[in-house]
Amino acid sequence: MKKKRIGIIAGCAVFALLLSLSLGFLTRLVTPASNRFLWYTYASGILGEEEDSLDYVVVGSSNATAGFAPMAIYGEYGCAGYVCGETLETTPKTYLRLKEIFKKQSPKYVIFETDAFYDTQPVSNAEAAESYLETWLEYVWKYPKYHNQWKMVDPKDPFPDKDHTWTHVYRGETMNFDLGGFGETRDYMAYSTDLAPMRATCRAYFKKCVRLCRENGAEPVVLSLPCAKYWTYPRHEYVKSLAQSVGAEYIDLNCYLDAMDFDGSLYYRDDGVHLNSPGAKTATLFFASLMNEKYPGAFGASSLTDTGYEHWNGDYQKYIAEFTP
Amino acid sequence: MAFDSLLYLFAFLLPVYAVWLILPPARKWYALLAGSIVFYLISSPFGAVAVAVSAASVYACARALSGLDGAVSQAKGAMPREDAKKLKLSVKTQKKYIVFVCVLIQVGLLLLLKYFNFFASGVNAAADALGLITKLPELKLAVPLGISFYTLQAISYVVDVYRKAVTAERNFAKLLLYLIFFPTVVEGPICRYNESGAKLCAESRFDFYSFRDGVLLMCWGLFKKVVIANRCNMLVNTVFGDRGAYSGLIVLTAILAYTLQLYADFSGCIDIVRGTARLFGVGLPENFDAPFFSRSTAEFWRRWHITLGTWFRDYVFYPLSLSKPFASLRKKTAGKGYYADLLPTATAMFAVWTLTGLWHGASLKYLVYGLYYFAVMLLGLLVEKPAGKLVKDRDAALWRFVGVVRTFVIVNIGMLIFRADTLTAAWQMFASLFTPYAAADISEALVSLRLDSWDLIIVAVGACVMAVYSTLKVSGRKLPENGTLPGGIARAALIFVLIIAVTLLGAYGDNYDAASFIYAGF
């Protein structure tokens, strides 16, 4: 009986060992060598940036990648930054992303775009929990995320050298010049005494993000880009109090639409959710000017090296060219 | 909480299993009960009230039935025979009332929560046609998780107590566990109390071999769901979602893909369910028995969703067939020829298939789906006699093959009705099967669906693996499922291969639109 039990335990141990080795081998096999395929394409370009070269990083959802233009700030102030986000991103994912970013970058500011604070589509608590679990798993074990990459494995060179040098020409911004036909309205910011609380997990992870930023010497800034479809005054009020509670600056551009001469019919690429590139440029430059007013030199001298400037200047010319009819 | 999700496997099942392991043998069922309650509250918090009402009513009625039976047996010896007979008759009537009330509560809850809006829309349409102003309101009710499954279990339990096939449970918690046992509450199998109720609460110990076989069964179920069904889902959703856009070949491919998807999805889920139960030392009935090897539609339904078929047989078909009105009908038609003899059976079949169709959902298409099978089976009965004269040797290989192919075609048409958004959509897609076939269309369509040649190869190989498994099963070979596969190493190797296949080849994550388990929607 005892012998049988020892046999079972030994068998299980061998099984676990073989399985772990196989999964480890497969993880190595399917994890992309190039940083280009590690995250959502444009976001993963940040991993290819020169070490400690970024002065600020913007994190958030598709609203951030559509509505923030790092190259516009670079052209105006010579300040290097990156917008690093993904569709439907939420703060738990942002937290894990920031942990990766801080391994290579030491930005002065981390700017949190607030669309990622709320669920765009209603999800149940169980679905949200599942999503957090998957996000966490993705961080600790790459295999489930990249499992489908086995199709791309080159049989001649199945384990190519790691290549984390790819960068995105527009630093994470998804360029788009569409006009969504959104009618001009500013009613969505009508005053209200209500508050729109965030999901508890998102709030908790935002606070963790803030702590992480400060541990790494970065100051958190909270930014709401114009978003007529989803942004509301109750959300504004709630986020304002949240930002205050962690001592972070909060700038809601939805409250400055007149000041920045924002034209919804020209600046949305869709029905009032995502900005197009002219909208992103306008909103980003206005935000930078506000920041420079409040914190002189916030978007000023860059940490770029000489070769870095060369690289960025070339990319800025391409950015300008996009605006040339 | 889907059974193929990380949340279920690691954040739910693992802790429940850990608690189950820690508890002493006689108390292990506490872990199952607590797990089931937590599972239900997470998945369907508003449905918990309906489950509680259902369980309480079933418990009270079963206890009342048991009490009456006890009173009769006590009185039997103490009173004159004549009085005892009278008492027995009166108790029998009372018992019938109790069962009637109990079934009424269960069916009433089901009708209210799942079917009210369906019937209300029918009544309102009729009111519109008659020019009436008063209309039934549309209720915004959350359908409790697994209501179609636990309602049938509740009815079977109370009827079985009435029939004295099982003893009424004294412990309410044990009855509740039977009704909402977390693996079975979502998609079944629809268990009888004497099959699973007692086993769930029986004293049990950790058994390595049960654990291993449970894990193997779960891996096999995950393979079917994650590798095959999820891949088919992308093709099926797109084609069925835009029915007018595709020509015959693609529609045909989508229908076949849906049949494969539904089988892989449902049988995969049942394998995960049975595997999970086996981890806890509980054996659950099979729900599938190589259905695509069936030679007739009737045989198909004896092999597909077996527990639903047997439920309708035992609690609708037989009681109806043996009821007084049917007995008198049988008397009237007796000796009036083959076709007249079929009338009582056909009438009972009509009731069964109408209910089977509606059980799947509150929609006209499900009703038609049930009646489609009724029509097919009735036709089968009608032509059986003349066909018997034409074909002498029905067991000939060719005739068997023809039967399997014919059944497969019939089932696929049924699947088209079942999956299409509406009956009109089903008809349009059926009609498009007869439009010109262009082989080039399929490759274009597959590219637009993000399915590449690797995906097609995986689906094809996966389907072949399932077919081989079914063939082995039909031929009576040793299979891991029934615990007769020889050798621990063979099983360990199978588990190993399945884990690698599911994690590496599974259609999950960024590039795929994985679907929820289909029958969880019923």
mmCIF file of C-alpha atoms in Angstrom, chain B residues 180-488:
data_model
loop_
_atom_site.group_PDB
_atom_site.id
_atom_site.type_symbol
_atom_site.label_atom_id
_atom_site.label_comp_id
_atom_site.label_asym_id
_atom_site.label_seq_id
_atom_site.Cartn_x
_atom_site.Cartn_y
_atom_site.Cartn_z
ATOM 1 C CA ILE B 180 -28.018 23.393 -7.738
ATOM 2 C CA PHE B 181 -24.885 21.219 -7.707
ATOM 3 C CA PHE B 182 -22.542 23.692 -9.421
ATOM 4 C CA PRO B 183 -21.278 21.559 -12.304
ATOM 5 C CA THR B 184 -24.756 20.420 -13.373
ATOM 6 C CA VAL B 185 -26.801 23.561 -12.826
ATOM 7 C CA VAL B 186 -25.611 25.291 -15.996
ATOM 8 C CA GLU B 187 -26.077 22.680 -18.730
ATOM 9 C CA GLY B 188 -27.035 19.461 -16.996
ATOM 10 C CA PRO B 189 -26.969 16.506 -17.333
ATOM 11 C CA ILE B 190 -30.484 16.381 -15.941
ATOM 12 C CA CYS B 191 -29.946 13.968 -13.064
ATOM 13 C CA ARG B 192 -32.486 11.929 -11.159
ATOM 14 C CA TYR B 193 -32.342 12.010 -7.401
ATOM 15 C CA ASN B 194 -31.489 8.318 -7.215
ATOM 16 C CA GLU B 195 -28.624 8.891 -9.661
ATOM 17 C CA SER B 196 -26.839 11.804 -8.058
ATOM 18 C CA GLY B 197 -28.699 13.045 -4.982
ATOM 19 C CA ALA B 198 -27.554 10.335 -2.638
ATOM 20 C CA LYS B 199 -24.028 10.190 -4.087
ATOM 21 C CA LEU B 200 -23.491 13.895 -3.601
ATOM 22 C CA CYS B 201 -24.033 13.691 0.127
ATOM 23 C CA ALA B 202 -22.594 10.246 0.742
ATOM 24 C CA GLU B 203 -19.474 9.774 2.823
ATOM 25 C CA SER B 204 -16.515 9.975 0.467
ATOM 26 C CA ARG B 205 -12.734 10.015 0.469
ATOM 27 C CA PHE B 206 -10.112 11.275 -1.913
ATOM 28 C CA ASP B 207 -9.445 8.628 -4.509
ATOM 29 C CA PHE B 208 -6.475 9.224 -6.774
ATOM 30 C CA TYR B 209 -7.932 7.194 -9.622
ATOM 31 C CA SER B 210 -11.213 9.136 -9.570
ATOM 32 C CA PHE B 211 -9.209 12.346 -9.488
ATOM 33 C CA ARG B 212 -7.072 11.289 -12.439
ATOM 34 C CA ASP B 213 -10.039 10.164 -14.521
ATOM 35 C CA GLY B 214 -11.879 13.353 -13.628
ATOM 36 C CA VAL B 215 -8.972 15.476 -14.801
ATOM 37 C CA LEU B 216 -8.739 13.436 -18.007
ATOM 38 C CA LEU B 217 -12.438 13.892 -18.724
ATOM 39 C CA MET B 218 -12.200 17.619 -18.041
ATOM 40 C CA CYS B 219 -9.220 17.952 -20.390
ATOM 41 C CA TRP B 220 -11.102 16.089 -23.108
ATOM 42 C CA GLY B 221 -14.095 18.396 -22.644
ATOM 43 C CA LEU B 222 -11.864 21.466 -22.761
ATOM 44 C CA PHE B 223 -10.260 20.188 -25.945
ATOM 45 C CA LYS B 224 -13.656 19.862 -27.619
ATOM 46 C CA LYS B 225 -14.805 23.266 -26.459
ATOM 47 C CA VAL B 226 -11.685 25.406 -26.709
ATOM 48 C CA VAL B 227 -9.955 23.848 -29.702
ATOM 49 C CA ILE B 228 -12.921 22.886 -31.890
ATOM 50 C CA ALA B 229 -16.131 24.657 -30.859
ATOM 51 C CA ASN B 230 -14.570 28.093 -30.368
ATOM 52 C CA ARG B 231 -12.969 27.940 -33.814
ATOM 53 C CA CYS B 232 -16.219 26.942 -35.492
ATOM 54 C CA ASN B 233 -17.954 29.777 -33.669
ATOM 55 C CA MET B 234 -16.190 32.463 -35.690
ATOM 56 C CA LEU B 235 -17.336 31.040 -39.017
ATOM 57 C CA VAL B 236 -20.831 30.240 -37.775
ATOM 58 C CA ASN B 237 -21.452 33.646 -36.171
ATOM 59 C CA THR B 238 -20.417 35.543 -39.243
ATOM 60 C CA VAL B 239 -22.394 33.513 -41.752
ATOM 61 C CA PHE B 240 -25.537 33.208 -39.617
ATOM 62 C CA GLY B 241 -25.246 36.882 -38.679
ATOM 63 C CA ASP B 242 -25.290 38.036 -42.307
ATOM 64 C CA ARG B 243 -27.452 35.423 -43.930
ATOM 65 C CA GLY B 244 -27.994 37.144 -47.245
ATOM 66 C CA ALA B 245 -24.333 37.701 -47.973
ATOM 67 C CA TYR B 246 -23.182 34.153 -48.605
ATOM 68 C CA SER B 247 -23.725 31.608 -51.314
ATOM 69 C CA GLY B 248 -24.614 27.945 -51.039
ATOM 70 C CA LEU B 249 -21.196 26.474 -50.325
ATOM 71 C CA ILE B 250 -20.473 28.837 -47.452
ATOM 72 C CA VAL B 251 -23.943 28.411 -45.952
ATOM 73 C CA LEU B 252 -23.541 24.642 -46.177
ATOM 74 C CA THR B 253 -20.114 24.885 -44.530
ATOM 75 C CA ALA B 254 -21.572 27.088 -41.787
ATOM 76 C CA ILE B 255 -24.418 24.647 -41.105
ATOM 77 C CA LEU B 256 -22.000 21.719 -40.877
ATOM 78 C CA ALA B 257 -19.673 23.844 -38.737
ATOM 79 C CA TYR B 258 -22.556 24.674 -36.406
ATOM 80 C CA THR B 259 -23.476 21.013 -36.021
ATOM 81 C CA LEU B 260 -19.862 20.304 -35.137
ATOM 82 C CA GLN B 261 -19.710 23.347 -32.866
ATOM 83 C CA LEU B 262 -22.865 22.451 -30.967
ATOM 84 C CA TYR B 263 -21.760 18.859 -30.479
ATOM 85 C CA ALA B 264 -18.235 19.842 -29.419
ATOM 86 C CA ASP B 265 -19.570 22.609 -27.199
ATOM 87 C CA PHE B 266 -22.358 20.710 -25.473
ATOM 88 C CA SER B 267 -20.644 17.346 -25.157
ATOM 89 C CA GLY B 268 -17.437 19.144 -24.172
ATOM 90 C CA CYS B 269 -19.282 20.966 -21.412
ATOM 91 C CA ILE B 270 -20.857 17.726 -20.217
ATOM 92 C CA ASP B 271 -17.409 16.099 -20.139
ATOM 93 C CA ILE B 272 -16.103 18.970 -18.021
ATOM 94 C CA VAL B 273 -19.152 18.628 -15.762
ATOM 95 C CA ARG B 274 -18.773 14.873 -15.397
ATOM 96 C CA GLY B 275 -15.038 15.239 -14.894
ATOM 97 C CA THR B 276 -15.566 17.863 -12.204
ATOM 98 C CA ALA B 277 -18.094 15.654 -10.431
ATOM 99 C CA ARG B 278 -15.704 12.731 -10.641
ATOM 100 C CA LEU B 279 -13.018 14.746 -8.854
ATOM 101 C CA PHE B 280 -15.426 14.745 -5.924
ATOM 102 C CA GLY B 281 -16.125 11.056 -6.344
ATOM 103 C CA VAL B 282 -19.562 11.601 -7.879
ATOM 104 C CA GLY B 283 -20.533 9.750 -11.050
ATOM 105 C CA LEU B 284 -23.019 11.495 -13.334
ATOM 106 C CA PRO B 285 -25.016 9.999 -16.205
ATOM 107 C CA GLU B 286 -23.801 10.306 -19.785
ATOM 108 C CA ASN B 287 -25.553 12.743 -22.075
ATOM 109 C CA PHE B 288 -24.140 11.656 -25.434
ATOM 110 C CA ASP B 289 -23.510 8.306 -27.004
ATOM 111 C CA ALA B 290 -21.939 8.831 -30.426
ATOM 112 C CA PRO B 291 -25.125 10.437 -31.824
ATOM 113 C CA PHE B 292 -23.866 10.827 -35.384
ATOM 114 C CA PHE B 293 -23.739 7.068 -35.793
ATOM 115 C CA SER B 294 -27.525 6.940 -35.463
ATOM 116 C CA ARG B 295 -29.457 5.254 -38.226
ATOM 117 C CA SER B 296 -32.703 7.038 -37.495
ATOM 118 C CA THR B 297 -33.858 10.303 -35.966
ATOM 119 C CA ALA B 298 -35.422 8.450 -33.042
ATOM 120 C CA GLU B 299 -32.094 6.755 -32.396
ATOM 121 C CA PHE B 300 -30.333 10.103 -32.690
ATOM 122 C CA TRP B 301 -32.458 11.490 -29.870
ATOM 123 C CA ARG B 302 -31.710 8.436 -27.761
ATOM 124 C CA ARG B 303 -28.028 9.256 -28.155
ATOM 125 C CA TRP B 304 -28.124 13.082 -28.091
ATOM 126 C CA HIS B 305 -28.966 14.930 -24.877
ATOM 127 C CA ILE B 306 -29.885 11.585 -23.407
ATOM 128 C CA THR B 307 -30.995 12.864 -20.019
ATOM 129 C CA LEU B 308 -33.488 15.289 -21.576
ATOM 130 C CA GLY B 309 -34.899 12.544 -23.801
ATOM 131 C CA THR B 310 -35.283 10.098 -20.956
ATOM 132 C CA TRP B 311 -36.860 12.781 -18.780
ATOM 133 C CA PHE B 312 -39.540 13.497 -21.360
ATOM 134 C CA ARG B 313 -40.009 9.770 -21.886
ATOM 135 C CA ASP B 314 -40.478 9.040 -18.179
ATOM 136 C CA TYR B 315 -42.382 12.117 -17.065
ATOM 137 C CA VAL B 316 -44.403 13.092 -20.148
ATOM 138 C CA PHE B 317 -44.588 10.342 -22.758
ATOM 139 C CA TYR B 318 -45.277 7.356 -20.502
ATOM 140 C CA PRO B 319 -47.667 9.140 -18.107
ATOM 141 C CA LEU B 320 -49.583 10.497 -21.094
ATOM 142 C CA SER B 321 -49.633 7.175 -22.923
ATOM 143 C CA LEU B 322 -50.834 5.372 -19.812
ATOM 144 C CA SER B 323 -53.417 7.991 -18.850
ATOM 145 C CA LYS B 324 -57.144 7.259 -18.998
ATOM 146 C CA PRO B 325 -57.920 9.426 -22.061
ATOM 147 C CA PHE B 326 -55.127 7.734 -23.995
ATOM 148 C CA ALA B 327 -56.248 4.290 -22.874
ATOM 149 C CA SER B 328 -59.725 4.983 -24.177
ATOM 150 C CA LEU B 329 -58.307 6.394 -27.413
ATOM 151 C CA ARG B 330 -56.231 3.252 -27.794
ATOM 152 C CA LYS B 331 -59.338 1.153 -27.295
ATOM 153 C CA LYS B 332 -61.157 3.089 -29.985
ATOM 154 C CA THR B 333 -58.369 2.781 -32.522
ATOM 155 C CA ALA B 334 -57.465 -0.827 -31.714
ATOM 156 C CA GLY B 335 -57.818 -3.191 -34.646
ATOM 157 C CA LYS B 336 -58.584 -0.420 -37.138
ATOM 158 C CA GLY B 337 -55.371 -0.805 -39.029
ATOM 159 C CA TYR B 338 -51.737 0.173 -38.721
ATOM 160 C CA TYR B 339 -52.246 3.908 -39.193
ATOM 161 C CA ALA B 340 -55.132 4.134 -36.722
ATOM 162 C CA ASP B 341 -53.026 2.291 -34.167
ATOM 163 C CA LEU B 342 -50.413 5.032 -34.468
ATOM 164 C CA LEU B 343 -52.811 7.775 -33.364
ATOM 165 C CA PRO B 344 -52.321 7.527 -29.555
ATOM 166 C CA THR B 345 -48.543 7.295 -29.944
ATOM 167 C CA ALA B 346 -48.487 10.199 -32.386
ATOM 168 C CA THR B 347 -50.568 12.335 -30.021
ATOM 169 C CA ALA B 348 -48.210 11.662 -27.104
ATOM 170 C CA MET B 349 -45.247 12.326 -29.393
ATOM 171 C CA PHE B 350 -46.761 15.637 -30.424
ATOM 172 C CA ALA B 351 -46.936 16.718 -26.769
ATOM 173 C CA VAL B 352 -43.375 15.562 -26.109
ATOM 174 C CA TRP B 353 -41.861 17.337 -29.116
ATOM 175 C CA THR B 354 -43.802 20.526 -28.551
ATOM 176 C CA LEU B 355 -42.464 20.626 -25.008
ATOM 177 C CA THR B 356 -38.966 19.614 -26.108
ATOM 178 C CA GLY B 357 -38.912 22.467 -28.602
ATOM 179 C CA LEU B 358 -40.186 25.025 -26.127
ATOM 180 C CA TRP B 359 -37.857 23.775 -23.409
ATOM 181 C CA HIS B 360 -34.954 25.070 -25.482
ATOM 182 C CA GLY B 361 -36.222 28.616 -25.503
ATOM 183 C CA ALA B 362 -39.055 31.076 -25.585
ATOM 184 C CA SER B 363 -39.215 31.514 -29.321
ATOM 185 C CA LEU B 364 -41.278 30.357 -32.233
ATOM 186 C CA LYS B 365 -38.226 28.859 -33.916
ATOM 187 C CA TYR B 366 -37.703 26.452 -31.008
ATOM 188 C CA LEU B 367 -41.332 25.399 -31.213
ATOM 189 C CA VAL B 368 -40.865 24.739 -34.926
ATOM 190 C CA TYR B 369 -37.588 22.940 -34.143
ATOM 191 C CA GLY B 370 -39.484 20.532 -31.865
ATOM 192 C CA LEU B 371 -42.336 20.091 -34.335
ATOM 193 C CA TYR B 372 -39.838 19.475 -37.129
ATOM 194 C CA TYR B 373 -38.588 16.407 -35.272
ATOM 195 C CA PHE B 374 -42.154 15.373 -34.528
ATOM 196 C CA ALA B 375 -42.966 15.556 -38.248
ATOM 197 C CA VAL B 376 -39.822 13.648 -39.189
ATOM 198 C CA MET B 377 -40.475 10.894 -36.665
ATOM 199 C CA LEU B 378 -44.135 10.651 -37.547
ATOM 200 C CA LEU B 379 -43.193 10.322 -41.178
ATOM 201 C CA GLY B 380 -40.740 7.619 -40.149
ATOM 202 C CA LEU B 381 -43.526 5.713 -38.392
ATOM 203 C CA LEU B 382 -45.880 6.124 -41.331
ATOM 204 C CA VAL B 383 -43.446 4.781 -43.891
ATOM 205 C CA GLU B 384 -41.978 2.120 -41.631
ATOM 206 C CA LYS B 385 -44.372 -0.583 -42.684
ATOM 207 C CA PRO B 386 -44.177 -0.030 -46.439
ATOM 208 C CA ALA B 387 -40.420 0.462 -46.193
ATOM 209 C CA GLY B 388 -40.135 -2.788 -44.268
ATOM 210 C CA LYS B 389 -41.682 -4.606 -47.189
ATOM 211 C CA LEU B 390 -39.281 -3.000 -49.650
ATOM 212 C CA VAL B 391 -36.082 -3.533 -47.684
ATOM 213 C CA LYS B 392 -35.694 -7.040 -46.415
ATOM 214 C CA ASP B 393 -32.322 -6.826 -44.701
ATOM 215 C CA ARG B 394 -32.200 -3.620 -42.713
ATOM 216 C CA ASP B 395 -28.938 -4.591 -41.066
ATOM 217 C CA ALA B 396 -27.079 -4.704 -44.359
ATOM 218 C CA ALA B 397 -24.028 -2.449 -44.355
ATOM 219 C CA LEU B 398 -25.312 -0.316 -47.228
ATOM 220 C CA TRP B 399 -28.698 0.239 -45.588
ATOM 221 C CA ARG B 400 -27.010 1.101 -42.315
ATOM 222 C CA PHE B 401 -24.836 3.635 -44.120
ATOM 223 C CA VAL B 402 -27.833 5.151 -45.892
ATOM 224 C CA GLY B 403 -29.578 5.436 -42.530
ATOM 225 C CA VAL B 404 -26.633 7.247 -40.941
ATOM 226 C CA VAL B 405 -26.315 9.689 -43.860
ATOM 227 C CA ARG B 406 -30.077 10.316 -43.965
ATOM 228 C CA THR B 407 -30.137 11.017 -40.219
ATOM 229 C CA PHE B 408 -27.146 13.315 -40.530
ATOM 230 C CA VAL B 409 -28.892 15.364 -43.220
ATOM 231 C CA ILE B 410 -32.103 15.579 -41.170
ATOM 232 C CA VAL B 411 -30.188 16.633 -38.071
ATOM 233 C CA ASN B 412 -28.336 19.341 -39.976
ATOM 234 C CA ILE B 413 -31.589 20.834 -41.224
ATOM 235 C CA GLY B 414 -32.749 20.806 -37.616
ATOM 236 C CA MET B 415 -29.541 22.572 -36.611
ATOM 237 C CA LEU B 416 -30.223 25.264 -39.206
ATOM 238 C CA ILE B 417 -33.617 25.987 -37.605
ATOM 239 C CA PHE B 418 -32.040 25.841 -34.166
ATOM 240 C CA ARG B 419 -29.218 28.285 -34.892
ATOM 241 C CA ALA B 420 -30.831 30.777 -37.278
ATOM 242 C CA ASP B 421 -31.954 34.022 -35.672
ATOM 243 C CA THR B 422 -35.509 33.637 -36.938
ATOM 244 C CA LEU B 423 -37.550 31.212 -38.985
ATOM 245 C CA THR B 424 -37.371 33.575 -41.949
ATOM 246 C CA ALA B 425 -33.593 33.568 -41.647
ATOM 247 C CA ALA B 426 -33.576 29.765 -41.514
ATOM 248 C CA TRP B 427 -35.709 29.601 -44.646
ATOM 249 C CA GLN B 428 -33.519 32.122 -46.494
ATOM 250 C CA MET B 429 -30.406 30.176 -45.618
ATOM 251 C CA PHE B 430 -32.037 26.903 -46.589
ATOM 252 C CA ALA B 431 -33.005 28.434 -49.945
ATOM 253 C CA SER B 432 -29.468 29.750 -50.457
ATOM 254 C CA LEU B 433 -28.202 26.168 -50.263
ATOM 255 C CA PHE B 434 -29.561 25.810 -53.760
ATOM 256 C CA THR B 435 -27.717 28.814 -55.180
ATOM 257 C CA PRO B 436 -24.607 28.269 -57.323
ATOM 258 C CA TYR B 437 -21.585 27.003 -55.440
ATOM 259 C CA ALA B 438 -18.325 28.812 -56.002
ATOM 260 C CA ALA B 439 -15.275 27.173 -54.494
ATOM 261 C CA ALA B 440 -13.430 30.520 -54.491
ATOM 262 C CA ASP B 441 -16.022 32.010 -52.122
ATOM 263 C CA ILE B 442 -15.015 29.845 -49.229
ATOM 264 C CA SER B 443 -11.363 30.891 -49.179
ATOM 265 C CA GLU B 444 -12.367 34.578 -49.346
ATOM 266 C CA ALA B 445 -14.896 34.111 -46.578
ATOM 267 C CA LEU B 446 -12.428 32.297 -44.359
ATOM 268 C CA VAL B 447 -9.889 35.081 -44.719
ATOM 269 C CA SER B 448 -12.543 37.624 -43.715
ATOM 270 C CA LEU B 449 -13.286 35.489 -40.660
ATOM 271 C CA ARG B 450 -9.624 35.505 -39.584
ATOM 272 C CA LEU B 451 -9.499 31.740 -39.961
ATOM 273 C CA ASP B 452 -6.358 30.603 -41.700
ATOM 274 C CA SER B 453 -5.420 27.256 -43.149
ATOM 275 C CA TRP B 454 -3.995 26.186 -39.780
ATOM 276 C CA ASP B 455 -7.366 26.798 -38.130
ATOM 277 C CA LEU B 456 -9.098 24.664 -40.744
ATOM 278 C CA ILE B 457 -6.560 21.883 -40.305
ATOM 279 C CA ILE B 458 -7.020 21.976 -36.529
ATOM 280 C CA VAL B 459 -10.822 21.809 -36.818
ATOM 281 C CA ALA B 460 -10.567 18.958 -39.321
ATOM 282 C CA VAL B 461 -8.076 17.001 -37.207
ATOM 283 C CA GLY B 462 -10.071 17.717 -34.047
ATOM 284 C CA ALA B 463 -13.263 16.491 -35.714
ATOM 285 C CA CYS B 464 -11.413 13.350 -36.829
ATOM 286 C CA VAL B 465 -10.170 12.738 -33.286
ATOM 287 C CA MET B 466 -13.741 13.052 -32.019
ATOM 288 C CA ALA B 467 -14.959 10.722 -34.763
ATOM 289 C CA VAL B 468 -12.303 8.131 -33.910
ATOM 290 C CA TYR B 469 -13.254 8.395 -30.247
ATOM 291 C CA SER B 470 -16.924 7.868 -31.129
ATOM 292 C CA THR B 471 -16.056 4.947 -33.375
ATOM 293 C CA LEU B 472 -14.104 3.299 -30.588
ATOM 294 C CA LYS B 473 -16.979 3.925 -28.239
ATOM 295 C CA VAL B 474 -19.551 2.441 -30.615
ATOM 296 C CA SER B 475 -17.337 -0.573 -31.203
ATOM 297 C CA GLY B 476 -17.162 -1.132 -27.443
ATOM 298 C CA ARG B 477 -13.412 -0.537 -27.142
ATOM 299 C CA LYS B 478 -11.827 0.437 -23.872
ATOM 300 C CA LEU B 479 -11.985 4.170 -23.307
ATOM 301 C CA PRO B 480 -10.800 6.461 -20.538
ATOM 302 C CA GLU B 481 -14.313 7.771 -20.099
ATOM 303 C CA ASN B 482 -15.688 4.585 -18.658
ATOM 304 C CA GLY B 483 -12.602 3.977 -16.603
ATOM 305 C CA THR B 484 -11.390 0.971 -18.530
ATOM 306 C CA LEU B 485 -8.395 2.402 -20.350
ATOM 307 C CA PRO B 486 -5.473 0.280 -19.260
ATOM 308 C CA GLY B 487 -2.401 1.700 -17.662
ATOM 309 C CA GLY B 488 -1.720 4.814 -15.651
#
